[in-house]
mmCIF file of C-alpha atoms and ligand atoms in Angstrom:
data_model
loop_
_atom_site.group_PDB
_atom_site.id
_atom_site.type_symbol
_atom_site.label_atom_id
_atom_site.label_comp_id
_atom_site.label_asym_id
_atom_site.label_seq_id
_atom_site.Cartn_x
_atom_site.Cartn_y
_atom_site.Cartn_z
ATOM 1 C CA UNK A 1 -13.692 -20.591 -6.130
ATOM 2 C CA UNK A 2 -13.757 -23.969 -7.907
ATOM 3 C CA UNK A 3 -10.476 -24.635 -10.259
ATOM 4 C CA UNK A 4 -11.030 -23.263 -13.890
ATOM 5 C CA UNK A 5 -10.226 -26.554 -15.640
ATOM 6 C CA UNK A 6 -13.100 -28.955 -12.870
ATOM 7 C CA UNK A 7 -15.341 -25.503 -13.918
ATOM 8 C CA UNK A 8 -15.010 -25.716 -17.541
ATOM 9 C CA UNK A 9 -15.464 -29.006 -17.818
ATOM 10 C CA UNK A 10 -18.349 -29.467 -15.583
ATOM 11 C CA UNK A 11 -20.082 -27.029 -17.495
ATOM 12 C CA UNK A 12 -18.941 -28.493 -20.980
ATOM 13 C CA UNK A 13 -20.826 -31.477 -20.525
ATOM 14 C CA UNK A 14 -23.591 -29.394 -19.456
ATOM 15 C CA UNK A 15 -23.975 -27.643 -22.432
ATOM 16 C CA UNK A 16 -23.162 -30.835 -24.295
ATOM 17 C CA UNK A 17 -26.102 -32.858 -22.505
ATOM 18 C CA UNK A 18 -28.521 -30.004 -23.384
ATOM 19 C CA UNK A 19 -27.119 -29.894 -26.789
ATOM 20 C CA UNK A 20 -27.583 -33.465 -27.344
ATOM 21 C CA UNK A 21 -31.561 -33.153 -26.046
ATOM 22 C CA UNK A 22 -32.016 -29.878 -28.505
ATOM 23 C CA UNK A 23 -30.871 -31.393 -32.106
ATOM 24 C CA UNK A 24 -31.400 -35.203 -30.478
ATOM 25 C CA UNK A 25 -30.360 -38.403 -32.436
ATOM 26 C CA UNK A 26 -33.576 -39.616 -33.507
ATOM 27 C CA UNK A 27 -36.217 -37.034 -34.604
ATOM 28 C CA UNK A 28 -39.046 -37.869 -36.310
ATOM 29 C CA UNK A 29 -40.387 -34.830 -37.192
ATOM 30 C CA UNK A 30 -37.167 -33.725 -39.584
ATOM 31 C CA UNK A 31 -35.203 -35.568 -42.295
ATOM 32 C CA UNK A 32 -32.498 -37.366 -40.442
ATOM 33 C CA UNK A 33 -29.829 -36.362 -42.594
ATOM 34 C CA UNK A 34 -29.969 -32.380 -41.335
ATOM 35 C CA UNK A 35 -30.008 -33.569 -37.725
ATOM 36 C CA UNK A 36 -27.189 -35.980 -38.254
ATOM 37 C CA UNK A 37 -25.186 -33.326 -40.278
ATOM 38 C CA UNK A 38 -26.074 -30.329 -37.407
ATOM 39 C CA UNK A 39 -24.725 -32.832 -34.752
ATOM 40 C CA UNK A 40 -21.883 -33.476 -36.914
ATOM 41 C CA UNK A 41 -20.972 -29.772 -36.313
ATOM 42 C CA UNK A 42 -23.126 -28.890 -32.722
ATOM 43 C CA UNK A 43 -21.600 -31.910 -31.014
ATOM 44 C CA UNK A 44 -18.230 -32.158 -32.778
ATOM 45 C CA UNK A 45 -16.014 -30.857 -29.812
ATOM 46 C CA UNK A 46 -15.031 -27.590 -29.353
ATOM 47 C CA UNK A 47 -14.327 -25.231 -26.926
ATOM 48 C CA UNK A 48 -18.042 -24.275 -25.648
ATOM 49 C CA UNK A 49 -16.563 -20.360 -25.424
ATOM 50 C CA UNK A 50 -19.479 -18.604 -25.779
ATOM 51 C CA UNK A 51 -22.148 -20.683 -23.507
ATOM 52 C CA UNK A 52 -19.888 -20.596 -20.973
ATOM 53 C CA UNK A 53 -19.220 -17.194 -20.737
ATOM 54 C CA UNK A 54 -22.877 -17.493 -20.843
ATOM 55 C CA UNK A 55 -23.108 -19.621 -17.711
ATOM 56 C CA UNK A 56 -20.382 -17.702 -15.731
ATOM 57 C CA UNK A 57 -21.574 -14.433 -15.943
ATOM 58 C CA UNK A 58 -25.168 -15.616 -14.873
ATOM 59 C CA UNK A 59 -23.498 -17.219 -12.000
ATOM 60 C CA UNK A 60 -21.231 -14.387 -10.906
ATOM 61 C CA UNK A 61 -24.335 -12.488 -10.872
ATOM 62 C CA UNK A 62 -26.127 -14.736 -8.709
ATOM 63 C CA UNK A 63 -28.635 -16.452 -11.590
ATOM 64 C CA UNK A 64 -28.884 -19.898 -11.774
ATOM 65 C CA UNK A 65 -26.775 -22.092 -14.168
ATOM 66 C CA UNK A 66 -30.302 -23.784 -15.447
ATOM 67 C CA UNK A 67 -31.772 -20.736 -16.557
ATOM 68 C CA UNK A 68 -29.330 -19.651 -18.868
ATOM 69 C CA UNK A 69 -28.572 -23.060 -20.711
ATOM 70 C CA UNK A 70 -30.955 -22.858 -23.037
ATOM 71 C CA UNK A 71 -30.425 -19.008 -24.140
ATOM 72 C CA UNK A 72 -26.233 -20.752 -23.741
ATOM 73 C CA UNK A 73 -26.900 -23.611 -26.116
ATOM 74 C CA UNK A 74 -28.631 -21.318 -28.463
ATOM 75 C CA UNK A 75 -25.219 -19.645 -28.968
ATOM 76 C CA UNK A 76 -23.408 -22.249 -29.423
ATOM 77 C CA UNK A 77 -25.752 -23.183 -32.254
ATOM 78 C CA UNK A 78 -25.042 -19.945 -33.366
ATOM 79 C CA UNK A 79 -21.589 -20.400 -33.047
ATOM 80 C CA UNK A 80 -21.700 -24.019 -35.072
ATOM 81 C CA UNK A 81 -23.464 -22.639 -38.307
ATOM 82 C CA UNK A 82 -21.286 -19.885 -38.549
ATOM 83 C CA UNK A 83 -18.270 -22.038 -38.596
ATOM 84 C CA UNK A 84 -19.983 -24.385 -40.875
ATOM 85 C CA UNK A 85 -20.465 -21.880 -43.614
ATOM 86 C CA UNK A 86 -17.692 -19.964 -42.598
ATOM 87 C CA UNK A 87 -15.633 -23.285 -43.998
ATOM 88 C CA UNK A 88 -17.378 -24.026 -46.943
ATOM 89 C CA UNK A 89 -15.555 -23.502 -50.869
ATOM 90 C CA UNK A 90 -17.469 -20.052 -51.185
ATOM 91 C CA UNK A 91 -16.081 -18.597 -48.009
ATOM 92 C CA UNK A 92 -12.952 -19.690 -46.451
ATOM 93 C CA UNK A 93 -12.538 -23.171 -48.021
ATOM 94 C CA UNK A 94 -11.177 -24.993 -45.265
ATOM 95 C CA UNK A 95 -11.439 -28.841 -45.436
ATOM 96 C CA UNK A 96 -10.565 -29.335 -41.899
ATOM 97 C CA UNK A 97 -12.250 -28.140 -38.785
ATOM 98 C CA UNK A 98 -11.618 -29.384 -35.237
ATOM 99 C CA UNK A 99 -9.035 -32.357 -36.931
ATOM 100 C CA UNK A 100 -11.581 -33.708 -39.058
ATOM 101 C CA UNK A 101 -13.344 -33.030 -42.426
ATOM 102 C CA UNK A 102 -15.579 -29.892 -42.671
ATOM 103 C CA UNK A 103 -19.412 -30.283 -42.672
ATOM 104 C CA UNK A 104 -19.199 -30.061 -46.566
ATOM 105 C CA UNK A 105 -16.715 -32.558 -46.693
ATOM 106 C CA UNK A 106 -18.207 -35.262 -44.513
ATOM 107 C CA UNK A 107 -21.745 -34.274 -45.752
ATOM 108 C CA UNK A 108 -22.348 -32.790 -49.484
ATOM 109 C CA UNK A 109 -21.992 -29.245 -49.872
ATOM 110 C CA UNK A 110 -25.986 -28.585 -50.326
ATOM 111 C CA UNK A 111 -26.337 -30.721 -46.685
ATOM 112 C CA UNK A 112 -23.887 -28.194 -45.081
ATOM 113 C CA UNK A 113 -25.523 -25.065 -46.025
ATOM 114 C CA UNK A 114 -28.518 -26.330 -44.999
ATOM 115 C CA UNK A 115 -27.599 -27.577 -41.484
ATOM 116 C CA UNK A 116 -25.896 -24.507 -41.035
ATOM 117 C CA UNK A 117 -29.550 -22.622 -41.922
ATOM 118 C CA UNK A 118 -30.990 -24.957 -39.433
ATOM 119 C CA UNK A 119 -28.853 -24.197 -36.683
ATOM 120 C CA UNK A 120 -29.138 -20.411 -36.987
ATOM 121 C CA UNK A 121 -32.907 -20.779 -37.170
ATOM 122 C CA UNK A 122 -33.834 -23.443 -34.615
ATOM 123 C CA UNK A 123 -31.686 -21.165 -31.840
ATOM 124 C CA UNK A 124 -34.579 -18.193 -32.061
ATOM 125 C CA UNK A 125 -36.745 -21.165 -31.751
ATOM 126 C CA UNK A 126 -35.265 -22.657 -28.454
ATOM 127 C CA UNK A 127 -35.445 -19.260 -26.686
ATOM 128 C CA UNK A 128 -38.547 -18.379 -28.231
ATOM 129 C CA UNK A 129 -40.038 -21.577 -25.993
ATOM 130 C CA UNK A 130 -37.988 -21.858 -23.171
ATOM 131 C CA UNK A 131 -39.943 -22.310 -20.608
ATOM 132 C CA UNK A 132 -38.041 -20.480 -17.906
ATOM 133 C CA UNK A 133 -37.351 -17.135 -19.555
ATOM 134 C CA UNK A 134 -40.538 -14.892 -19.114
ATOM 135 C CA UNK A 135 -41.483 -12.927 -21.936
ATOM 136 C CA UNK A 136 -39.499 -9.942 -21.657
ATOM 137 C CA UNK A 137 -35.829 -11.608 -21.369
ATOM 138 C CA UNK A 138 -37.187 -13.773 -24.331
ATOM 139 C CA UNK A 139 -37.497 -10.131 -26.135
ATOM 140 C CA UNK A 140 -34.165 -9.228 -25.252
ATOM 141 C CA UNK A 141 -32.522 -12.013 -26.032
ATOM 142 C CA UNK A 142 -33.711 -12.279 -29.493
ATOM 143 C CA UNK A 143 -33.487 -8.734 -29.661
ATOM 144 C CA UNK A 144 -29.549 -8.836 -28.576
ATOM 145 C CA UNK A 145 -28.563 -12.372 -31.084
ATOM 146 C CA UNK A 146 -30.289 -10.695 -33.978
ATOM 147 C CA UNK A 147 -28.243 -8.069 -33.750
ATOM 148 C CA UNK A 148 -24.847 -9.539 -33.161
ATOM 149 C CA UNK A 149 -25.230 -12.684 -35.363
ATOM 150 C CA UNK A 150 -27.221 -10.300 -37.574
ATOM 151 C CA UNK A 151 -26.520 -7.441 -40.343
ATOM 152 C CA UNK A 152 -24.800 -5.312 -36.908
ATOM 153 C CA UNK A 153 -22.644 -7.930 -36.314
ATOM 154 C CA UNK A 154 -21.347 -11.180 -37.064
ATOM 155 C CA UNK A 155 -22.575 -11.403 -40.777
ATOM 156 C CA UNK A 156 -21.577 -7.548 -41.098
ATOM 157 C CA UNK A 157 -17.875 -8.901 -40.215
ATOM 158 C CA UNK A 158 -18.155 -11.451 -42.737
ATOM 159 C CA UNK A 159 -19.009 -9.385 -45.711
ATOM 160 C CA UNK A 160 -16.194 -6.917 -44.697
ATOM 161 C CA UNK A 161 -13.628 -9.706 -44.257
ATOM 162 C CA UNK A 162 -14.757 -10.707 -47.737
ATOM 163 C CA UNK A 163 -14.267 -7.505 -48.945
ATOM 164 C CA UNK A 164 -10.880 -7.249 -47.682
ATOM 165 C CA UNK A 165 -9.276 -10.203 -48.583
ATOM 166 C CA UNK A 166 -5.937 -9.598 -51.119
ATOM 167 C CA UNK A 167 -5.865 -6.166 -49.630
ATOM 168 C CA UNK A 168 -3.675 -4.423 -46.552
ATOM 169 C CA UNK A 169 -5.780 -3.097 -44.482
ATOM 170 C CA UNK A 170 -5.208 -0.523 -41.669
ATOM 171 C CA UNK A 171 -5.415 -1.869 -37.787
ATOM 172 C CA UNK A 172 -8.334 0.305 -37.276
ATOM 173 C CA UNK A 173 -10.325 -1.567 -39.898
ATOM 174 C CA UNK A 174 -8.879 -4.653 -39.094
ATOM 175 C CA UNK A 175 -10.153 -4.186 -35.419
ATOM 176 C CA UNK A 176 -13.339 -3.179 -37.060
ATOM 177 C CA UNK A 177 -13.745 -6.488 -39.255
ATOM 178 C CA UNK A 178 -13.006 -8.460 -35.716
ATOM 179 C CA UNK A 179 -15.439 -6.771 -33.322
ATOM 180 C CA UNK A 180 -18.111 -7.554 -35.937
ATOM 181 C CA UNK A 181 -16.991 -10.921 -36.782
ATOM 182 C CA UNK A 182 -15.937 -12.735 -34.261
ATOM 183 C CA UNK A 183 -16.322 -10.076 -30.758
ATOM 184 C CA UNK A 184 -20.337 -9.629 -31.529
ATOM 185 C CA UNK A 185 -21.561 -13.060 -30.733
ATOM 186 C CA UNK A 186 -18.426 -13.132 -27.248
ATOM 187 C CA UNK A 187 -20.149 -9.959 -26.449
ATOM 188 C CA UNK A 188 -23.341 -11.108 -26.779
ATOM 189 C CA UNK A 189 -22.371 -14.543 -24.549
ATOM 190 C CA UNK A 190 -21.519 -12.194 -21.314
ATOM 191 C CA UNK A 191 -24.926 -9.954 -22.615
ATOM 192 C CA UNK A 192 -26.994 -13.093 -22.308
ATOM 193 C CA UNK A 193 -25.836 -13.943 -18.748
ATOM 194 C CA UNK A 194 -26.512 -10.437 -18.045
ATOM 195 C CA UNK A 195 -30.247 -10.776 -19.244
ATOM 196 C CA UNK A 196 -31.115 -14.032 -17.723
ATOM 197 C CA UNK A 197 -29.802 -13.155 -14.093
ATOM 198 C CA UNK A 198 -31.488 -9.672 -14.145
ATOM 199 C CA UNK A 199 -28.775 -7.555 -14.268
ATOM 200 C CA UNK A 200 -28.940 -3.695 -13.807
ATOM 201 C CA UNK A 201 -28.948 -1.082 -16.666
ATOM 202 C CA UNK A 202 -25.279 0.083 -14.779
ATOM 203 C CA UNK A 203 -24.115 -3.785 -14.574
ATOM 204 C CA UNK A 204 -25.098 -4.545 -18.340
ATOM 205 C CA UNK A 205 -23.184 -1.420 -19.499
ATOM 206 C CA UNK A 206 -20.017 -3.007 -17.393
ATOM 207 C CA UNK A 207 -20.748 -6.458 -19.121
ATOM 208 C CA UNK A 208 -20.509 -5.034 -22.666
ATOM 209 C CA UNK A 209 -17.427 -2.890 -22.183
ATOM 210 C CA UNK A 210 -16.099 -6.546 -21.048
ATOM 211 C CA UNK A 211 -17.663 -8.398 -23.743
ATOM 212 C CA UNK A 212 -16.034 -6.244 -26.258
ATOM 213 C CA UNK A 213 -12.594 -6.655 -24.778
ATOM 214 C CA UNK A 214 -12.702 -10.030 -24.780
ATOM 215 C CA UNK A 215 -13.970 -10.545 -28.070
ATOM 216 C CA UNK A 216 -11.243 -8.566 -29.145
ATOM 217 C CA UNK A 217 -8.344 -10.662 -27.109
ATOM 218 C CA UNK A 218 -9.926 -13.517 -28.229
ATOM 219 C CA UNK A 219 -9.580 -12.659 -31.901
ATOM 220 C CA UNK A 220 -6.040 -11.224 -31.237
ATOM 221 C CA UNK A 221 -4.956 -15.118 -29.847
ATOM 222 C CA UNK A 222 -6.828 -17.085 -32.090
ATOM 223 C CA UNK A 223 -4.183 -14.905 -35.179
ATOM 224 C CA UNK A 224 -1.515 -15.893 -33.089
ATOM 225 C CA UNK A 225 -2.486 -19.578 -32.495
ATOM 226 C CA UNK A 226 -3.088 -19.576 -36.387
ATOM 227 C CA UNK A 227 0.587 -19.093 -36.764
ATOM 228 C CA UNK A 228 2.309 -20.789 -33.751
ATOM 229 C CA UNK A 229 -0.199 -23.877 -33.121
ATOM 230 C CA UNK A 230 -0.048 -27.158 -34.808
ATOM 231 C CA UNK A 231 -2.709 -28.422 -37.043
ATOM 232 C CA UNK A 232 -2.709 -30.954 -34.321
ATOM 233 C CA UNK A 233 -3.686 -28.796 -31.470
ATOM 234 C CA UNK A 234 -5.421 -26.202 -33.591
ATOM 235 C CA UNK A 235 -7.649 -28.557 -35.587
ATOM 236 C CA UNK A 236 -7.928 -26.322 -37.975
ATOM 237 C CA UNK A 237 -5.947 -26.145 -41.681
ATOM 238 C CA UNK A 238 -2.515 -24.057 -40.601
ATOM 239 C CA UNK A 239 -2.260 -20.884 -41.237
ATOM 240 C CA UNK A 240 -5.656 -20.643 -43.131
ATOM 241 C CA UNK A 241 -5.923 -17.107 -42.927
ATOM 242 C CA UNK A 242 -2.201 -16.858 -44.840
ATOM 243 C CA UNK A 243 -3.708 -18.850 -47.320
ATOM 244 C CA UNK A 244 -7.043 -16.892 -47.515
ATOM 245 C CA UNK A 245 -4.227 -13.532 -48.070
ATOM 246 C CA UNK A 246 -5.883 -12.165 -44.901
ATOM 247 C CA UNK A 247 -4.565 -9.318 -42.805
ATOM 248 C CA UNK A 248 -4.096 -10.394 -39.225
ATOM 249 C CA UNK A 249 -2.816 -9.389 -35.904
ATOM 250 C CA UNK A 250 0.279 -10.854 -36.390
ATOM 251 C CA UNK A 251 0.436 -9.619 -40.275
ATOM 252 C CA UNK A 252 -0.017 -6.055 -39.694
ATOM 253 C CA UNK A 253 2.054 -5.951 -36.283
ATOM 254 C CA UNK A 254 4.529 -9.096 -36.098
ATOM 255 C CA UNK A 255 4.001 -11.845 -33.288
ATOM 256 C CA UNK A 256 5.806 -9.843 -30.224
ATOM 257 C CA UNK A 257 3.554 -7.147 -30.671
ATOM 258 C CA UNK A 258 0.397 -9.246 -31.215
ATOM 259 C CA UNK A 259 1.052 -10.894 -28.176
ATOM 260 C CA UNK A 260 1.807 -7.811 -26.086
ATOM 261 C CA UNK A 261 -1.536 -5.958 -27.449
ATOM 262 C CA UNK A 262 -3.135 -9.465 -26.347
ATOM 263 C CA UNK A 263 -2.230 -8.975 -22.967
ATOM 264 C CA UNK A 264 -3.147 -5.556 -22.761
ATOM 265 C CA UNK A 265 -6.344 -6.054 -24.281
ATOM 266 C CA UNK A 266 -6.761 -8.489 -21.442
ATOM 267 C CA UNK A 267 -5.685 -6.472 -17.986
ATOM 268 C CA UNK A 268 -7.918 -3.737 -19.709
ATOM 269 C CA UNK A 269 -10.533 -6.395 -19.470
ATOM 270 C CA UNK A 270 -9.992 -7.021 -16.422
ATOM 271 C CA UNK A 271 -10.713 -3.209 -15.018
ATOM 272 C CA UNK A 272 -13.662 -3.084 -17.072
ATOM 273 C CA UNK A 273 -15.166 -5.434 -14.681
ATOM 274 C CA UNK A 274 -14.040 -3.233 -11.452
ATOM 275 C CA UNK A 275 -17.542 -1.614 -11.029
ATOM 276 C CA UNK A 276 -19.983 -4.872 -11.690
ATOM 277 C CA UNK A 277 -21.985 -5.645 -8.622
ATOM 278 C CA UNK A 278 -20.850 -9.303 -8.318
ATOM 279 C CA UNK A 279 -18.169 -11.615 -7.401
ATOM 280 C CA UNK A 280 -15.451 -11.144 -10.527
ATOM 281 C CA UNK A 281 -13.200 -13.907 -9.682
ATOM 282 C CA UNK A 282 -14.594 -16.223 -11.998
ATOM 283 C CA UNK A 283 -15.007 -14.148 -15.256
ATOM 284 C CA UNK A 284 -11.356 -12.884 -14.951
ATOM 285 C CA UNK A 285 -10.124 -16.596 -14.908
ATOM 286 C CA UNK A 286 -12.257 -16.873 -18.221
ATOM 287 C CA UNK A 287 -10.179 -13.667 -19.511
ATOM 288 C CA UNK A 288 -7.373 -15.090 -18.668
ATOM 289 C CA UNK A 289 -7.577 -18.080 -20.312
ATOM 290 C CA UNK A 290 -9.043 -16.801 -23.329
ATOM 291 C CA UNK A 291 -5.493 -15.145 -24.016
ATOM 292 C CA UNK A 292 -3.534 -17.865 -22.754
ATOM 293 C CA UNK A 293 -5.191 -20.552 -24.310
ATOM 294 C CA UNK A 294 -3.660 -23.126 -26.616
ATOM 295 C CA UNK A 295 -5.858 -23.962 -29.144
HETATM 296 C C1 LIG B 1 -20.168 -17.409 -42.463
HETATM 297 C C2 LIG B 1 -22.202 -16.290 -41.497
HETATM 298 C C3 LIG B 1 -20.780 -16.573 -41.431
HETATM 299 C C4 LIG B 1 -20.083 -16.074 -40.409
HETATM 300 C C5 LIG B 1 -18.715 -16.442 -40.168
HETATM 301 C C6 LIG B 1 -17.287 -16.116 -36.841
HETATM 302 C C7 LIG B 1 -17.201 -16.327 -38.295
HETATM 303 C C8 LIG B 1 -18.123 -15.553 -39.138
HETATM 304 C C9 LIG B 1 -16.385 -17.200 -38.844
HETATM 305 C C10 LIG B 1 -15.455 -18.006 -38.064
HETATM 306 C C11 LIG B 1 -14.146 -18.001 -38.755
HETATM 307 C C12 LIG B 1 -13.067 -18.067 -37.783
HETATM 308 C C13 LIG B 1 -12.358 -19.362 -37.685
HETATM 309 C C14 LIG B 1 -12.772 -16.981 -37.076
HETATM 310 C C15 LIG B 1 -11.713 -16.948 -36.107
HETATM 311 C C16 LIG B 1 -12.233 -16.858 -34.734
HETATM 312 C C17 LIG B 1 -13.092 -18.007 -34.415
HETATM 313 C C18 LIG B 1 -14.552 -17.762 -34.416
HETATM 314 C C19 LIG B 1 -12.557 -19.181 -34.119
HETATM 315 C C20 LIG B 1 -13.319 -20.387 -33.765
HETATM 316 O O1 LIG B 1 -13.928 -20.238 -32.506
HETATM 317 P P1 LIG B 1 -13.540 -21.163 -31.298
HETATM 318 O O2 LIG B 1 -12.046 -21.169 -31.095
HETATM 319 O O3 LIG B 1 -13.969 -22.572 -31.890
HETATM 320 O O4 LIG B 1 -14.370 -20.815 -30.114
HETATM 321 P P2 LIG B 1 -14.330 -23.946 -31.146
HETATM 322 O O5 LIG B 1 -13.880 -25.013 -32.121
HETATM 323 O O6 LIG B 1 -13.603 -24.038 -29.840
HETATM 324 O O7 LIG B 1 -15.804 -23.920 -30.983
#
């Protein structure tokens, strides 16, 4: 096995290069201004989570990396517009994402919303005519982001972390907000690798059950980096949920306990995958680096 950090950046630039060829410099056939505000956003940095969970779990099940970039890139673009509208005055009002100025504040307001529109469109587009998905993974696929970026899922989140701001809520809901909001489209990264490398009904089940968890430790580190990162390494306006008088993790429980429920989360993780007809070494290390990550 290939060390984590040569791994995740080998496939960063990957996904990057791809990225670059989907919403490309010059386009003709679109104003200019919405491709140079969704590259703005699409290749602005970040982490590249959720394609790469993509790619590994395609690769662990013995697909090949090519065929899942595209259906990988597509959530990414997911990923980008929801971050770009998650930031704008309406939602979350943050003026800072990866250490620079939000969409909306590098581009007018109107140009963000719009990009962000784009981006969540032109994904069912790029699996819609990839040419090496046949038509029934292309059905699944759309099938699975609807739902997870969709009413089920991501937006679903949203509206219920709208709903609950200025209020305590219990950890049960709070769970509930999170497995919508931000664990849908993680789960839906490992369900895509799934898809594209064939996996069994038995092997998908696994995948989910592991897509969940990790969505959920994900979500559990990212409260905890909210409060312990700096701006610096976070890139993101400190504390933003404190300002947004949101109920985290580390609200309703305190850090020590966020952090221990982090790790549990994780090694539960971790035997969800006992049982998947592949080589596991790889999506562990993801696991684990999801909850020990630093920013
Ligand atoms: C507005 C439609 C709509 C949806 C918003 C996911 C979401 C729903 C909003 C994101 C808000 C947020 C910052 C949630 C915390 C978890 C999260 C998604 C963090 C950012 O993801 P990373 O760490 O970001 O993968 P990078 O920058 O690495 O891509």
């Amino acid at each position: 096995m290939v060390n984590l950090t040569s791994y995740l950046a080998a496939r960063s630039e990957l996904i990057e290069q791809q990225l670059d060829k989907i919403v490309p410099e010059q386009n003709e056939a679109f104003h200019s201004v919405l491709f140079q505000a969704a590259r703005y956003s699409l290749l602005g940095g970040g982490k590249r989570l959720r394609p790469i969970l993509t790619l590994a779990t395609a690769e662990a099940l013995g697909g090949n990396v090519e065929d899942a970039l595209i259906p990988a890139c597509a959530l990414e673009m997911i990923h980008a517009y929801s971050l770009i509208h998650d930031d704008l005055p309406c939602m979350d009002n943050d003026d800072f994402r990866r250490g620079k100025p939000s969409l909306h504040k590098a581009f007018r307001e109107g140009q963000a919303v719009l990009a962000g529109d784009f981006l969540l469109t032109h994904a069912f587009h790029v699996i819609a005519s990839d040419a090496k998905l046949n038509a029934d993974q292309k059905v699944e696929l759309v099938n699975i982001l609807s739902r997870r970026a969709g009413g089920e899922g991501m937006i679903a989140g949203q509206v219920m972390d709208l709903e609950a701001e200025g209020k305590t809520i219990s950890l049960d809901m709070l769970r509930m907000i999170h497995a919508n909001k931000t664990g849908a489209l993680i789960k839906a990264s490992i369900e895509f690798g799934g898809i594209v490398s064939g996996a069994t009904a038995q092997d998908m089940h696994i995948l989910r059950q592991f897509g969940s968890e990790i969505g959920l430790a994900f979500q559990i580190t990212d409260d905890i980096l909210d409060v312990t990162a700096s701006q610096k390494k976070h890139g993101k306006t400190l504390a933003s949920d404190v300002k947004n008088n949101k109920s985290t993790y580390v609200s309703l429980l305190g850090l020590k306990q966020a952090q221990e429920m982090a790790q549990t989360t994780f090694q539960s993780a971790l035997k969800s995958l006992q049982g998947l007809s592949a080589d596991t070494t790889l999506l562990a290390k993801l696991a684990e680096r999801i909850v020990n990550r630093d920013s």
